[in-house]
Every structure is written in structure tokens, then in C-alpha cells.
JSON list of C-alpha atoms in Angstrom, two decimals:
[
{"chain": "A", "resi": 57, "resn": "GLY", "atom": "CA", "xyz": [104.59, 161.58, 97.97]},
{"chain": "A", "resi": 58, "resn": "GLY", "atom": "CA", "xyz": [102.74, 163.97, 99.81]},
{"chain": "A", "resi": 59, "resn": "LEU", "atom": "CA", "xyz": [98.90, 162.76, 99.14]},
{"chain": "A", "resi": 60, "resn": "GLU", "atom": "CA", "xyz": [100.91, 158.59, 99.74]},
{"chain": "A", "resi": 61, "resn": "GLN", "atom": "CA", "xyz": [101.25, 156.50, 102.85]},
{"chain": "A", "resi": 62, "resn": "THR", "atom": "CA", "xyz": [103.16, 153.31, 103.81]},
{"chain": "A", "resi": 63, "resn": "LEU", "atom": "CA", "xyz": [100.79, 150.33, 104.38]},
{"chain": "A", "resi": 64, "resn": "ASP", "atom": "CA", "xyz": [100.84, 148.99, 107.93]},
{"chain": "A", "resi": 65, "resn": "GLU", "atom": "CA", "xyz": [102.74, 145.66, 106.55]},
{"chain": "A", "resi": 66, "resn": "GLY", "atom": "CA", "xyz": [105.85, 147.47, 106.11]},
{"chain": "A", "resi": 67, "resn": "LYS", "atom": "CA", "xyz": [108.69, 145.81, 103.19]},
{"chain": "A", "resi": 68, "resn": "GLN", "atom": "CA", "xyz": [108.41, 142.55, 103.27]},
{"chain": "A", "resi": 69, "resn": "LYS", "atom": "CA", "xyz": [110.60, 140.03, 101.86]},
{"chain": "A", "resi": 70, "resn": "GLY", "atom": "CA", "xyz": [110.03, 138.08, 98.95]},
{"chain": "A", "resi": 71, "resn": "ILE", "atom": "CA", "xyz": [110.37, 134.17, 99.22]},
{"chain": "A", "resi": 72, "resn": "THR", "atom": "CA", "xyz": [111.35, 131.46, 97.11]},
{"chain": "A", "resi": 73, "resn": "MET", "atom": "CA", "xyz": [108.93, 128.71, 96.54]},
{"chain": "A", "resi": 74, "resn": "ASP", "atom": "CA", "xyz": [110.05, 125.14, 95.50]},
{"chain": "A", "resi": 75, "resn": "ASP", "atom": "CA", "xyz": [109.02, 121.54, 95.14]},
{"chain": "A", "resi": 76, "resn": "ASP", "atom": "CA", "xyz": [109.72, 120.97, 99.18]},
{"chain": "A", "resi": 77, "resn": "HIS", "atom": "CA", "xyz": [108.20, 125.30, 100.13]},
{"chain": "A", "resi": 78, "resn": "SER", "atom": "CA", "xyz": [104.68, 126.50, 100.23]},
{"chain": "A", "resi": 79, "resn": "VAL", "atom": "CA", "xyz": [103.52, 129.53, 101.58]},
{"chain": "A", "resi": 80, "resn": "LEU", "atom": "CA", "xyz": [100.93, 129.85, 103.86]},
{"chain": "A", "resi": 81, "resn": "VAL", "atom": "CA", "xyz": [98.90, 133.77, 102.93]},
{"chain": "A", "resi": 82, "resn": "ARG", "atom": "CA", "xyz": [96.17, 135.54, 104.47]},
{"chain": "A", "resi": 83, "resn": "ASP", "atom": "CA", "xyz": [94.49, 138.58, 103.75]},
{"chain": "A", "resi": 84, "resn": "THR", "atom": "CA", "xyz": [95.00, 141.13, 105.60]},
{"chain": "A", "resi": 85, "resn": "LYS", "atom": "CA", "xyz": [91.28, 142.81, 104.91]},
{"chain": "A", "resi": 86, "resn": "THR", "atom": "CA", "xyz": [89.16, 139.24, 104.95]},
{"chain": "A", "resi": 87, "resn": "GLY", "atom": "CA", "xyz": [90.97, 137.34, 107.40]},
{"chain": "A", "resi": 88, "resn": "GLN", "atom": "CA", "xyz": [90.94, 134.12, 105.00]},
{"chain": "A", "resi": 89, "resn": "LEU", "atom": "CA", "xyz": [94.49, 131.83, 104.59]},
{"chain": "A", "resi": 90, "resn": "ARG", "atom": "CA", "xyz": [95.53, 129.60, 101.17]},
{"chain": "A", "resi": 91, "resn": "LEU", "atom": "CA", "xyz": [98.05, 128.34, 100.75]},
{"chain": "A", "resi": 92, "resn": "VAL", "atom": "CA", "xyz": [100.70, 128.99, 97.41]},
{"chain": "A", "resi": 93, "resn": "THR", "atom": "CA", "xyz": [102.41, 125.97, 95.90]},
{"chain": "A", "resi": 94, "resn": "GLU", "atom": "CA", "xyz": [103.57, 127.38, 92.77]},
{"chain": "A", "resi": 95, "resn": "LYS", "atom": "CA", "xyz": [107.21, 127.31, 92.66]},
{"chain": "A", "resi": 96, "resn": "GLN", "atom": "CA", "xyz": [107.84, 131.03, 92.43]},
{"chain": "A", "resi": 97, "resn": "MET", "atom": "CA", "xyz": [109.80, 133.86, 93.96]},
{"chain": "A", "resi": 98, "resn": "PHE", "atom": "CA", "xyz": [106.82, 134.85, 96.00]},
{"chain": "A", "resi": 99, "resn": "ILE", "atom": "CA", "xyz": [106.48, 138.65, 96.56]},
{"chain": "A", "resi": 100, "resn": "PRO", "atom": "CA", "xyz": [103.39, 139.54, 99.35]},
{"chain": "A", "resi": 101, "resn": "GLY", "atom": "CA", "xyz": [100.49, 141.60, 97.42]},
{"chain": "A", "resi": 102, "resn": "PRO", "atom": "CA", "xyz": [99.16, 144.34, 99.51]},
{"chain": "A", "resi": 103, "resn": "HIS", "atom": "CA", "xyz": [96.88, 143.20, 101.97]},
{"chain": "A", "resi": 104, "resn": "GLU", "atom": "CA", "xyz": [98.90, 139.99, 102.24]},
{"chain": "A", "resi": 105, "resn": "LYS", "atom": "CA", "xyz": [100.82, 138.45, 104.75]},
{"chain": "A", "resi": 106, "resn": "VAL", "atom": "CA", "xyz": [102.99, 135.77, 104.82]},
{"chain": "A", "resi": 107, "resn": "GLU", "atom": "CA", "xyz": [101.99, 133.32, 108.39]},
{"chain": "A", "resi": 108, "resn": "GLU", "atom": "CA", "xyz": [104.84, 130.61, 107.82]},
{"chain": "A", "resi": 109, "resn": "VAL", "atom": "CA", "xyz": [106.42, 129.04, 105.37]},
{"chain": "A", "resi": 110, "resn": "ARG", "atom": "CA", "xyz": [105.25, 124.97, 104.96]},
{"chain": "A", "resi": 111, "resn": "GLU", "atom": "CA", "xyz": [107.41, 122.27, 103.92]},
{"chain": "A", "resi": 112, "resn": "LEU", "atom": "CA", "xyz": [106.49, 119.04, 101.89]},
{"chain": "A", "resi": 113, "resn": "VAL", "atom": "CA", "xyz": [105.52, 116.15, 104.45]},
{"chain": "A", "resi": 114, "resn": "ARG", "atom": "CA", "xyz": [106.70, 112.74, 103.10]},
{"chain": "A", "resi": 115, "resn": "LEU", "atom": "CA", "xyz": [105.83, 109.77, 104.47]},
{"chain": "A", "resi": 116, "resn": "ALA", "atom": "CA", "xyz": [107.96, 106.54, 104.48]},
{"chain": "A", "resi": 117, "resn": "GLU", "atom": "CA", "xyz": [106.24, 103.13, 102.90]},
{"chain": "A", "resi": 118, "resn": "HIS", "atom": "CA", "xyz": [105.56, 102.25, 106.39]},
{"chain": "A", "resi": 119, "resn": "GLU", "atom": "CA", "xyz": [104.16, 105.16, 107.69]},
{"chain": "A", "resi": 120, "resn": "ALA", "atom": "CA", "xyz": [100.66, 106.91, 108.25]},
{"chain": "A", "resi": 121, "resn": "MET", "atom": "CA", "xyz": [99.43, 109.85, 108.95]},
{"chain": "A", "resi": 122, "resn": "ILE", "atom": "CA", "xyz": [95.84, 111.50, 110.03]},
{"chain": "A", "resi": 123, "resn": "ILE", "atom": "CA", "xyz": [95.02, 114.69, 108.85]},
{"chain": "A", "resi": 124, "resn": "LYS", "atom": "CA", "xyz": [91.88, 116.46, 110.51]},
{"chain": "A", "resi": 125, "resn": "ASP", "atom": "CA", "xyz": [90.24, 119.81, 108.27]},
{"chain": "A", "resi": 126, "resn": "LYS", "atom": "CA", "xyz": [88.36, 122.44, 109.44]},
{"chain": "A", "resi": 127, "resn": "ASP", "atom": "CA", "xyz": [85.05, 121.11, 109.57]},
{"chain": "A", "resi": 128, "resn": "SER", "atom": "CA", "xyz": [86.54, 117.95, 111.78]},
{"chain": "A", "resi": 129, "resn": "ASN", "atom": "CA", "xyz": [86.79, 115.42, 109.32]},
{"chain": "A", "resi": 130, "resn": "PHE", "atom": "CA", "xyz": [90.11, 113.10, 109.06]},
{"chain": "A", "resi": 131, "resn": "ASP", "atom": "CA", "xyz": [91.75, 112.36, 106.12]},
{"chain": "A", "resi": 132, "resn": "PHE", "atom": "CA", "xyz": [94.16, 109.54, 106.57]},
{"chain": "A", "resi": 133, "resn": "LYS", "atom": "CA", "xyz": [97.51, 109.47, 104.33]},
{"chain": "A", "resi": 134, "resn": "TYR", "atom": "CA", "xyz": [98.98, 106.55, 103.29]},
{"chain": "A", "resi": 135, "resn": "GLY", "atom": "CA", "xyz": [103.04, 105.98, 102.86]},
{"chain": "A", "resi": 136, "resn": "SER", "atom": "CA", "xyz": [102.51, 103.00, 100.08]},
{"chain": "A", "resi": 137, "resn": "GLY", "atom": "CA", "xyz": [99.90, 100.00, 99.51]},
{"chain": "A", "resi": 138, "resn": "GLU", "atom": "CA", "xyz": [97.09, 100.03, 98.04]},
{"chain": "A", "resi": 139, "resn": "LYS", "atom": "CA", "xyz": [95.66, 103.01, 100.27]},
{"chain": "A", "resi": 140, "resn": "GLY", "atom": "CA", "xyz": [98.62, 105.12, 99.33]},
{"chain": "A", "resi": 141, "resn": "THR", "atom": "CA", "xyz": [98.64, 107.57, 96.20]},
{"chain": "A", "resi": 142, "resn": "SER", "atom": "CA", "xyz": [101.03, 109.89, 94.99]},
{"chain": "A", "resi": 143, "resn": "GLU", "atom": "CA", "xyz": [99.08, 113.06, 96.86]},
{"chain": "A", "resi": 144, "resn": "SER", "atom": "CA", "xyz": [99.05, 110.88, 99.88]},
{"chain": "A", "resi": 145, "resn": "ARG", "atom": "CA", "xyz": [102.76, 110.48, 99.90]},
{"chain": "A", "resi": 146, "resn": "SER", "atom": "CA", "xyz": [103.98, 113.46, 100.07]},
{"chain": "A", "resi": 147, "resn": "PHE", "atom": "CA", "xyz": [101.74, 117.04, 100.29]},
{"chain": "A", "resi": 148, "resn": "PHE", "atom": "CA", "xyz": [101.25, 120.39, 102.17]},
{"chain": "A", "resi": 149, "resn": "LEU", "atom": "CA", "xyz": [98.99, 120.74, 105.38]},
{"chain": "A", "resi": 150, "resn": "PRO", "atom": "CA", "xyz": [96.30, 122.66, 103.82]},
{"chain": "A", "resi": 151, "resn": "PRO", "atom": "CA", "xyz": [95.03, 125.73, 105.25]},
{"chain": "A", "resi": 152, "resn": "TYR", "atom": "CA", "xyz": [92.85, 125.63, 108.74]},
{"chain": "A", "resi": 153, "resn": "ALA", "atom": "CA", "xyz": [93.70, 121.41, 108.33]},
{"chain": "A", "resi": 154, "resn": "GLU", "atom": "CA", "xyz": [96.26, 119.87, 111.57]},
{"chain": "A", "resi": 155, "resn": "VAL", "atom": "CA", "xyz": [98.22, 116.69, 111.68]},
{"chain": "A", "resi": 156, "resn": "VAL", "atom": "CA", "xyz": [95.95, 114.75, 114.52]},
{"chain": "A", "resi": 157, "resn": "SER", "atom": "CA", "xyz": [98.65, 113.62, 117.62]},
{"chain": "A", "resi": 158, "resn": "LEU", "atom": "CA", "xyz": [97.49, 110.27, 119.04]},
{"chain": "A", "resi": 159, "resn": "ARG", "atom": "CA", "xyz": [98.39, 109.77, 122.83]},
{"chain": "A", "resi": 160, "resn": "TRP", "atom": "CA", "xyz": [98.75, 106.30, 123.95]},
{"chain": "A", "resi": 161, "resn": "SER", "atom": "CA", "xyz": [100.73, 104.40, 126.90]},
{"chain": "A", "resi": 162, "resn": "ARG", "atom": "CA", "xyz": [104.25, 103.29, 127.08]},
{"chain": "A", "resi": 163, "resn": "GLY", "atom": "CA", "xyz": [106.12, 100.92, 129.45]},
{"chain": "A", "resi": 164, "resn": "PRO", "atom": "CA", "xyz": [105.38, 97.46, 130.06]},
{"chain": "A", "resi": 165, "resn": "ARG", "atom": "CA", "xyz": [102.29, 97.87, 132.81]},
{"chain": "A", "resi": 166, "resn": "ARG", "atom": "CA", "xyz": [101.38, 101.41, 130.90]},
{"chain": "A", "resi": 167, "resn": "GLU", "atom": "CA", "xyz": [100.22, 103.56, 133.71]},
{"chain": "A", "resi": 168, "resn": "VAL", "atom": "CA", "xyz": [101.88, 106.48, 131.86]},
{"chain": "A", "resi": 169, "resn": "ARG", "atom": "CA", "xyz": [99.82, 108.06, 128.58]},
{"chain": "A", "resi": 170, "resn": "ASP", "atom": "CA", "xyz": [101.97, 110.65, 127.32]},
{"chain": "A", "resi": 171, "resn": "LEU", "atom": "CA", "xyz": [103.43, 109.07, 124.13]},
{"chain": "A", "resi": 172, "resn": "LEU", "atom": "CA", "xyz": [101.93, 111.52, 121.15]},
{"chain": "A", "resi": 173, "resn": "ILE", "atom": "CA", "xyz": [102.28, 109.43, 118.14]},
{"chain": "A", "resi": 174, "resn": "ASP", "atom": "CA", "xyz": [102.06, 111.87, 114.57]},
{"chain": "A", "resi": 175, "resn": "ARG", "atom": "CA", "xyz": [103.06, 109.49, 111.42]},
{"chain": "A", "resi": 176, "resn": "ILE", "atom": "CA", "xyz": [101.85, 106.02, 112.41]},
{"chain": "A", "resi": 177, "resn": "ASP", "atom": "CA", "xyz": [104.04, 103.00, 111.63]},
{"chain": "A", "resi": 178, "resn": "CYS", "atom": "CA", "xyz": [101.74, 100.71, 110.22]},
{"chain": "A", "resi": 179, "resn": "ARG", "atom": "CA", "xyz": [104.71, 98.14, 110.25]},
{"chain": "A", "resi": 180, "resn": "ALA", "atom": "CA", "xyz": [104.04, 94.56, 112.43]},
{"chain": "A", "resi": 181, "resn": "GLN", "atom": "CA", "xyz": [105.48, 95.42, 115.86]},
{"chain": "A", "resi": 182, "resn": "PHE", "atom": "CA", "xyz": [106.19, 94.23, 119.00]},
{"chain": "A", "resi": 183, "resn": "MET", "atom": "CA", "xyz": [105.51, 95.17, 122.67]},
{"chain": "A", "resi": 184, "resn": "ALA", "atom": "CA", "xyz": [106.35, 93.92, 125.85]},
{"chain": "A", "resi": 185, "resn": "PHE", "atom": "CA", "xyz": [103.51, 93.48, 128.66]},
{"chain": "A", "resi": 186, "resn": "GLU", "atom": "CA", "xyz": [103.60, 93.06, 132.87]},
{"chain": "A", "resi": 187, "resn": "PHE", "atom": "CA", "xyz": [100.77, 92.01, 135.21]},
{"chain": "A", "resi": 188, "resn": "ASN", "atom": "CA", "xyz": [99.48, 91.04, 138.45]},
{"chain": "A", "resi": 189, "resn": "SER", "atom": "CA", "xyz": [97.47, 87.71, 138.48]},
{"chain": "A", "resi": 190, "resn": "ARG", "atom": "CA", "xyz": [97.01, 85.27, 141.00]},
{"chain": "A", "resi": 191, "resn": "THR", "atom": "CA", "xyz": [95.77, 81.73, 140.72]},
{"chain": "A", "resi": 192, "resn": "LYS", "atom": "CA", "xyz": [93.14, 79.31, 142.22]},
{"chain": "A", "resi": 193, "resn": "ASP", "atom": "CA", "xyz": [95.35, 78.29, 144.76]},
{"chain": "A", "resi": 194, "resn": "ASN", "atom": "CA", "xyz": [96.15, 81.99, 146.06]},
{"chain": "A", "resi": 195, "resn": "VAL", "atom": "CA", "xyz": [99.80, 82.17, 144.94]},
{"chain": "A", "resi": 196, "resn": "ASP", "atom": "CA", "xyz": [100.15, 86.18, 143.40]},
{"chain": "A", "resi": 197, "resn": "LEU", "atom": "CA", "xyz": [102.10, 85.80, 140.34]},
{"chain": "A", "resi": 198, "resn": "VAL", "atom": "CA", "xyz": [103.82, 88.45, 138.04]},
{"chain": "A", "resi": 199, "resn": "ILE", "atom": "CA", "xyz": [103.30, 87.63, 134.20]},
{"chain": "A", "resi": 200, "resn": "GLU", "atom": "CA", "xyz": [105.51, 89.08, 131.88]},
{"chain": "A", "resi": 201, "resn": "GLY", "atom": "CA", "xyz": [105.32, 88.61, 127.91]},
{"chain": "A", "resi": 202, "resn": "VAL", "atom": "CA", "xyz": [105.38, 90.02, 124.56]},
{"chain": "A", "resi": 203, "resn": "LEU", "atom": "CA", "xyz": [102.86, 91.27, 122.25]},
{"chain": "A", "resi": 204, "resn": "PHE", "atom": "CA", "xyz": [102.93, 91.64, 118.73]},
{"chain": "A", "resi": 205, "resn": "TRP", "atom": "CA", "xyz": [100.62, 93.29, 116.50]},
{"chain": "A", "resi": 206, "resn": "GLU", "atom": "CA", "xyz": [100.00, 95.64, 113.37]},
{"chain": "A", "resi": 207, "resn": "ILE", "atom": "CA", "xyz": [97.15, 98.07, 112.61]},
{"chain": "A", "resi": 208, "resn": "ALA", "atom": "CA", "xyz": [94.91, 96.63, 109.42]},
{"chain": "A", "resi": 209, "resn": "ASP", "atom": "CA", "xyz": [92.25, 99.60, 109.83]},
{"chain": "A", "resi": 210, "resn": "LEU", "atom": "CA", "xyz": [93.51, 102.81, 110.45]},
{"chain": "A", "resi": 211, "resn": "PRO", "atom": "CA", "xyz": [90.21, 104.29, 110.73]},
{"chain": "A", "resi": 212, "resn": "LEU", "atom": "CA", "xyz": [88.58, 101.70, 112.95]},
{"chain": "A", "resi": 213, "resn": "MET", "atom": "CA", "xyz": [90.98, 102.19, 115.42]},
{"chain": "A", "resi": 214, "resn": "VAL", "atom": "CA", "xyz": [91.01, 105.67, 115.49]},
{"chain": "A", "resi": 215, "resn": "ARG", "atom": "CA", "xyz": [86.74, 105.31, 115.81]},
{"chain": "A", "resi": 216, "resn": "THR", "atom": "CA", "xyz": [87.34, 102.43, 118.49]},
{"chain": "A", "resi": 217, "resn": "THR", "atom": "CA", "xyz": [90.41, 104.22, 121.06]},
{"chain": "A", "resi": 218, "resn": "GLY", "atom": "CA", "xyz": [91.99, 106.57, 121.84]},
{"chain": "A", "resi": 219, "resn": "ASP", "atom": "CA", "xyz": [94.64, 104.61, 123.48]},
{"chain": "A", "resi": 220, "resn": "MET", "atom": "CA", "xyz": [95.41, 101.38, 121.17]},
{"chain": "A", "resi": 221, "resn": "THR", "atom": "CA", "xyz": [98.88, 100.03, 123.13]},
{"chain": "A", "resi": 222, "resn": "GLY", "atom": "CA", "xyz": [97.09, 100.14, 126.41]},
{"chain": "A", "resi": 223, "resn": "ASP", "atom": "CA", "xyz": [93.57, 99.11, 125.48]},
{"chain": "A", "resi": 224, "resn": "ILE", "atom": "CA", "xyz": [95.66, 96.18, 123.86]},
{"chain": "A", "resi": 225, "resn": "CYS", "atom": "CA", "xyz": [97.37, 95.06, 127.63]},
{"chain": "A", "resi": 226, "resn": "GLN", "atom": "CA", "xyz": [94.22, 95.44, 129.25]},
{"chain": "A", "resi": 227, "resn": "HIS", "atom": "CA", "xyz": [92.62, 93.73, 127.11]},
{"chain": "A", "resi": 228, "resn": "THR", "atom": "CA", "xyz": [95.34, 90.82, 127.52]},
{"chain": "A", "resi": 229, "resn": "ARG", "atom": "CA", "xyz": [95.26, 91.75, 131.20]},
{"chain": "A", "resi": 230, "resn": "SER", "atom": "CA", "xyz": [91.58, 91.26, 132.15]},
{"chain": "A", "resi": 231, "resn": "GLN", "atom": "CA", "xyz": [92.30, 87.86, 129.87]},
{"chain": "A", "resi": 232, "resn": "PHE", "atom": "CA", "xyz": [94.82, 85.96, 131.85]},
{"chain": "A", "resi": 233, "resn": "ILE", "atom": "CA", "xyz": [93.32, 87.57, 135.30]},
{"chain": "A", "resi": 234, "resn": "ARG", "atom": "CA", "xyz": [90.12, 85.10, 134.34]},
{"chain": "A", "resi": 235, "resn": "HIS", "atom": "CA", "xyz": [92.24, 81.77, 133.20]},
{"chain": "A", "resi": 236, "resn": "VAL", "atom": "CA", "xyz": [95.08, 82.01, 135.64]},
{"chain": "A", "resi": 237, "resn": "ALA", "atom": "CA", "xyz": [91.77, 82.21, 138.09]},
{"chain": "A", "resi": 238, "resn": "ARG", "atom": "CA", "xyz": [91.03, 78.93, 137.32]},
{"chain": "A", "resi": 239, "resn": "VAL", "atom": "CA", "xyz": [94.17, 76.70, 137.17]},
{"chain": "A", "resi": 240, "resn": "ASP", "atom": "CA", "xyz": [96.26, 76.18, 140.57]},
{"chain": "A", "resi": 241, "resn": "LEU", "atom": "CA", "xyz": [100.34, 77.22, 140.46]},
{"chain": "A", "resi": 242, "resn": "LYS", "atom": "CA", "xyz": [101.04, 73.51, 139.57]},
{"chain": "A", "resi": 243, "resn": "GLU", "atom": "CA", "xyz": [98.44, 73.57, 136.48]},
{"chain": "A", "resi": 244, "resn": "PHE", "atom": "CA", "xyz": [99.43, 77.13, 135.65]},
{"chain": "A", "resi": 245, "resn": "MET", "atom": "CA", "xyz": [103.25, 76.11, 134.81]},
{"chain": "A", "resi": 246, "resn": "GLU", "atom": "CA", "xyz": [102.54, 72.93, 132.57]},
{"chain": "A", "resi": 247, "resn": "ASP", "atom": "CA", "xyz": [99.84, 74.94, 130.43]},
{"chain": "A", "resi": 248, "resn": "ILE", "atom": "CA", "xyz": [100.95, 78.37, 130.35]},
{"chain": "A", "resi": 249, "resn": "ASN", "atom": "CA", "xyz": [101.20, 77.69, 126.48]},
{"chain": "A", "resi": 250, "resn": "SER", "atom": "CA", "xyz": [97.26, 76.22, 126.39]},
{"chain": "A", "resi": 251, "resn": "ILE", "atom": "CA", "xyz": [96.41, 79.22, 128.52]},
{"chain": "A", "resi": 252, "resn": "SER", "atom": "CA", "xyz": [98.51, 81.71, 125.54]},
{"chain": "A", "resi": 253, "resn": "SER", "atom": "CA", "xyz": [96.85, 80.43, 123.44]},
{"chain": "A", "resi": 254, "resn": "LYS", "atom": "CA", "xyz": [93.13, 80.47, 124.91]},
{"chain": "A", "resi": 255, "resn": "VAL", "atom": "CA", "xyz": [93.75, 84.60, 125.32]},
{"chain": "A", "resi": 256, "resn": "HIS", "atom": "CA", "xyz": [94.66, 84.99, 121.88]},
{"chain": "A", "resi": 257, "resn": "SER", "atom": "CA", "xyz": [91.57, 82.86, 120.18]},
{"chain": "A", "resi": 258, "resn": "GLU", "atom": "CA", "xyz": [89.13, 84.26, 123.10]},
{"chain": "A", "resi": 259, "resn": "ASP", "atom": "CA", "xyz": [89.72, 88.31, 122.63]}
]
């Protein structure tokens, strides 16, 4: 009509929402975000803008995920076990929240720290390691091995280290260097199992 005008948002499409999809909506007057999860054909109202369609996050039984809210508090989601609930096994990412990515080291010497982890595997795992060490009689050795490890307390791990795989390997390396430096090559070859046991028990 003569006194009517269209909104700045223009024509917007309706979005079909189901069990696997939600809509993040911004109020253009206040700037606030809200997450709409009800199953419906969502039609944006006046002064509303759809920022994105979010898919339901599903965690496998062995997976965990860390969510950081707008106040930088961590919420730990688990796929199963005593800590996992139906709300944590599958969820929509709330407004103003983000998935925390862990940056771990990779490679046998853990020289490159570029492995980004979003979904944390809580199963027992193994990783190979390699480093140089020197015996008491000045023989340079390249020690290779395999570490078996498992995350027992995820919140404690996040508070304690920013590079779990790198820290595990560095602790192992320092302990091996200390014990190998106390024996000569002959003793090392004869007693490698005892040295490995000491490294494991003392660290």
C-alpha cells in the first residue's frame, strides 16, 4: 500500500525442523540469539534472521566432547557409561557455545603439534614413541616403544595439560634417559624390562 514498506530482511524461506535439526535465530532489534528446537515448519517473524541450521550432535559410546559456554565454563558430554546421559549423548549446540578443540602432538617423537581433536576417544589406546638416550659408557641409543594409555578423568586432564600425548611422551623420555644413564650397554641389554618397569612405576 501507499504507506507500507518491506522489511530489510526481505523474503525468507521456511525451514523444516525435525529431531535432527534446530534453528539458531537472531533478533535483529536486540541482537540476541535463541535456539529453536521444536519440530515445526519454522517461519522467521519480523526482525528475525536465521543465522544457521544446526544438526543434532550424536556421540558414540566411546566418545566425549567439551563444550564452552559464553562465560567460558566447560560442559563435558559423554557418549555412554556412568557419566553419560540421554541429554549428553545427543544434543544441539546452545547459542553462544562452542566446541573446544584440543591440540595434541603427533608422530613418534611428538615434534609437530597440529593434531586437532574435537571428539575425544575414551577407549584404551596405544601410541608409538621414539627418542635418543645415552648409556653410562657413552653409547648413543635410539629407543622405540609403544605406550598404552586411557583417559580416566577428562576434566582433570583438561585442567592439567594442553598436550596430553606430547606430555606423556616427554615424561616417558625423561624417565628413560635418567634410568638408561645409570647403566652401561651390557646392563641395558640384559635388564631392559626392569628399566621399563621402573619408568612406569616411578612416573
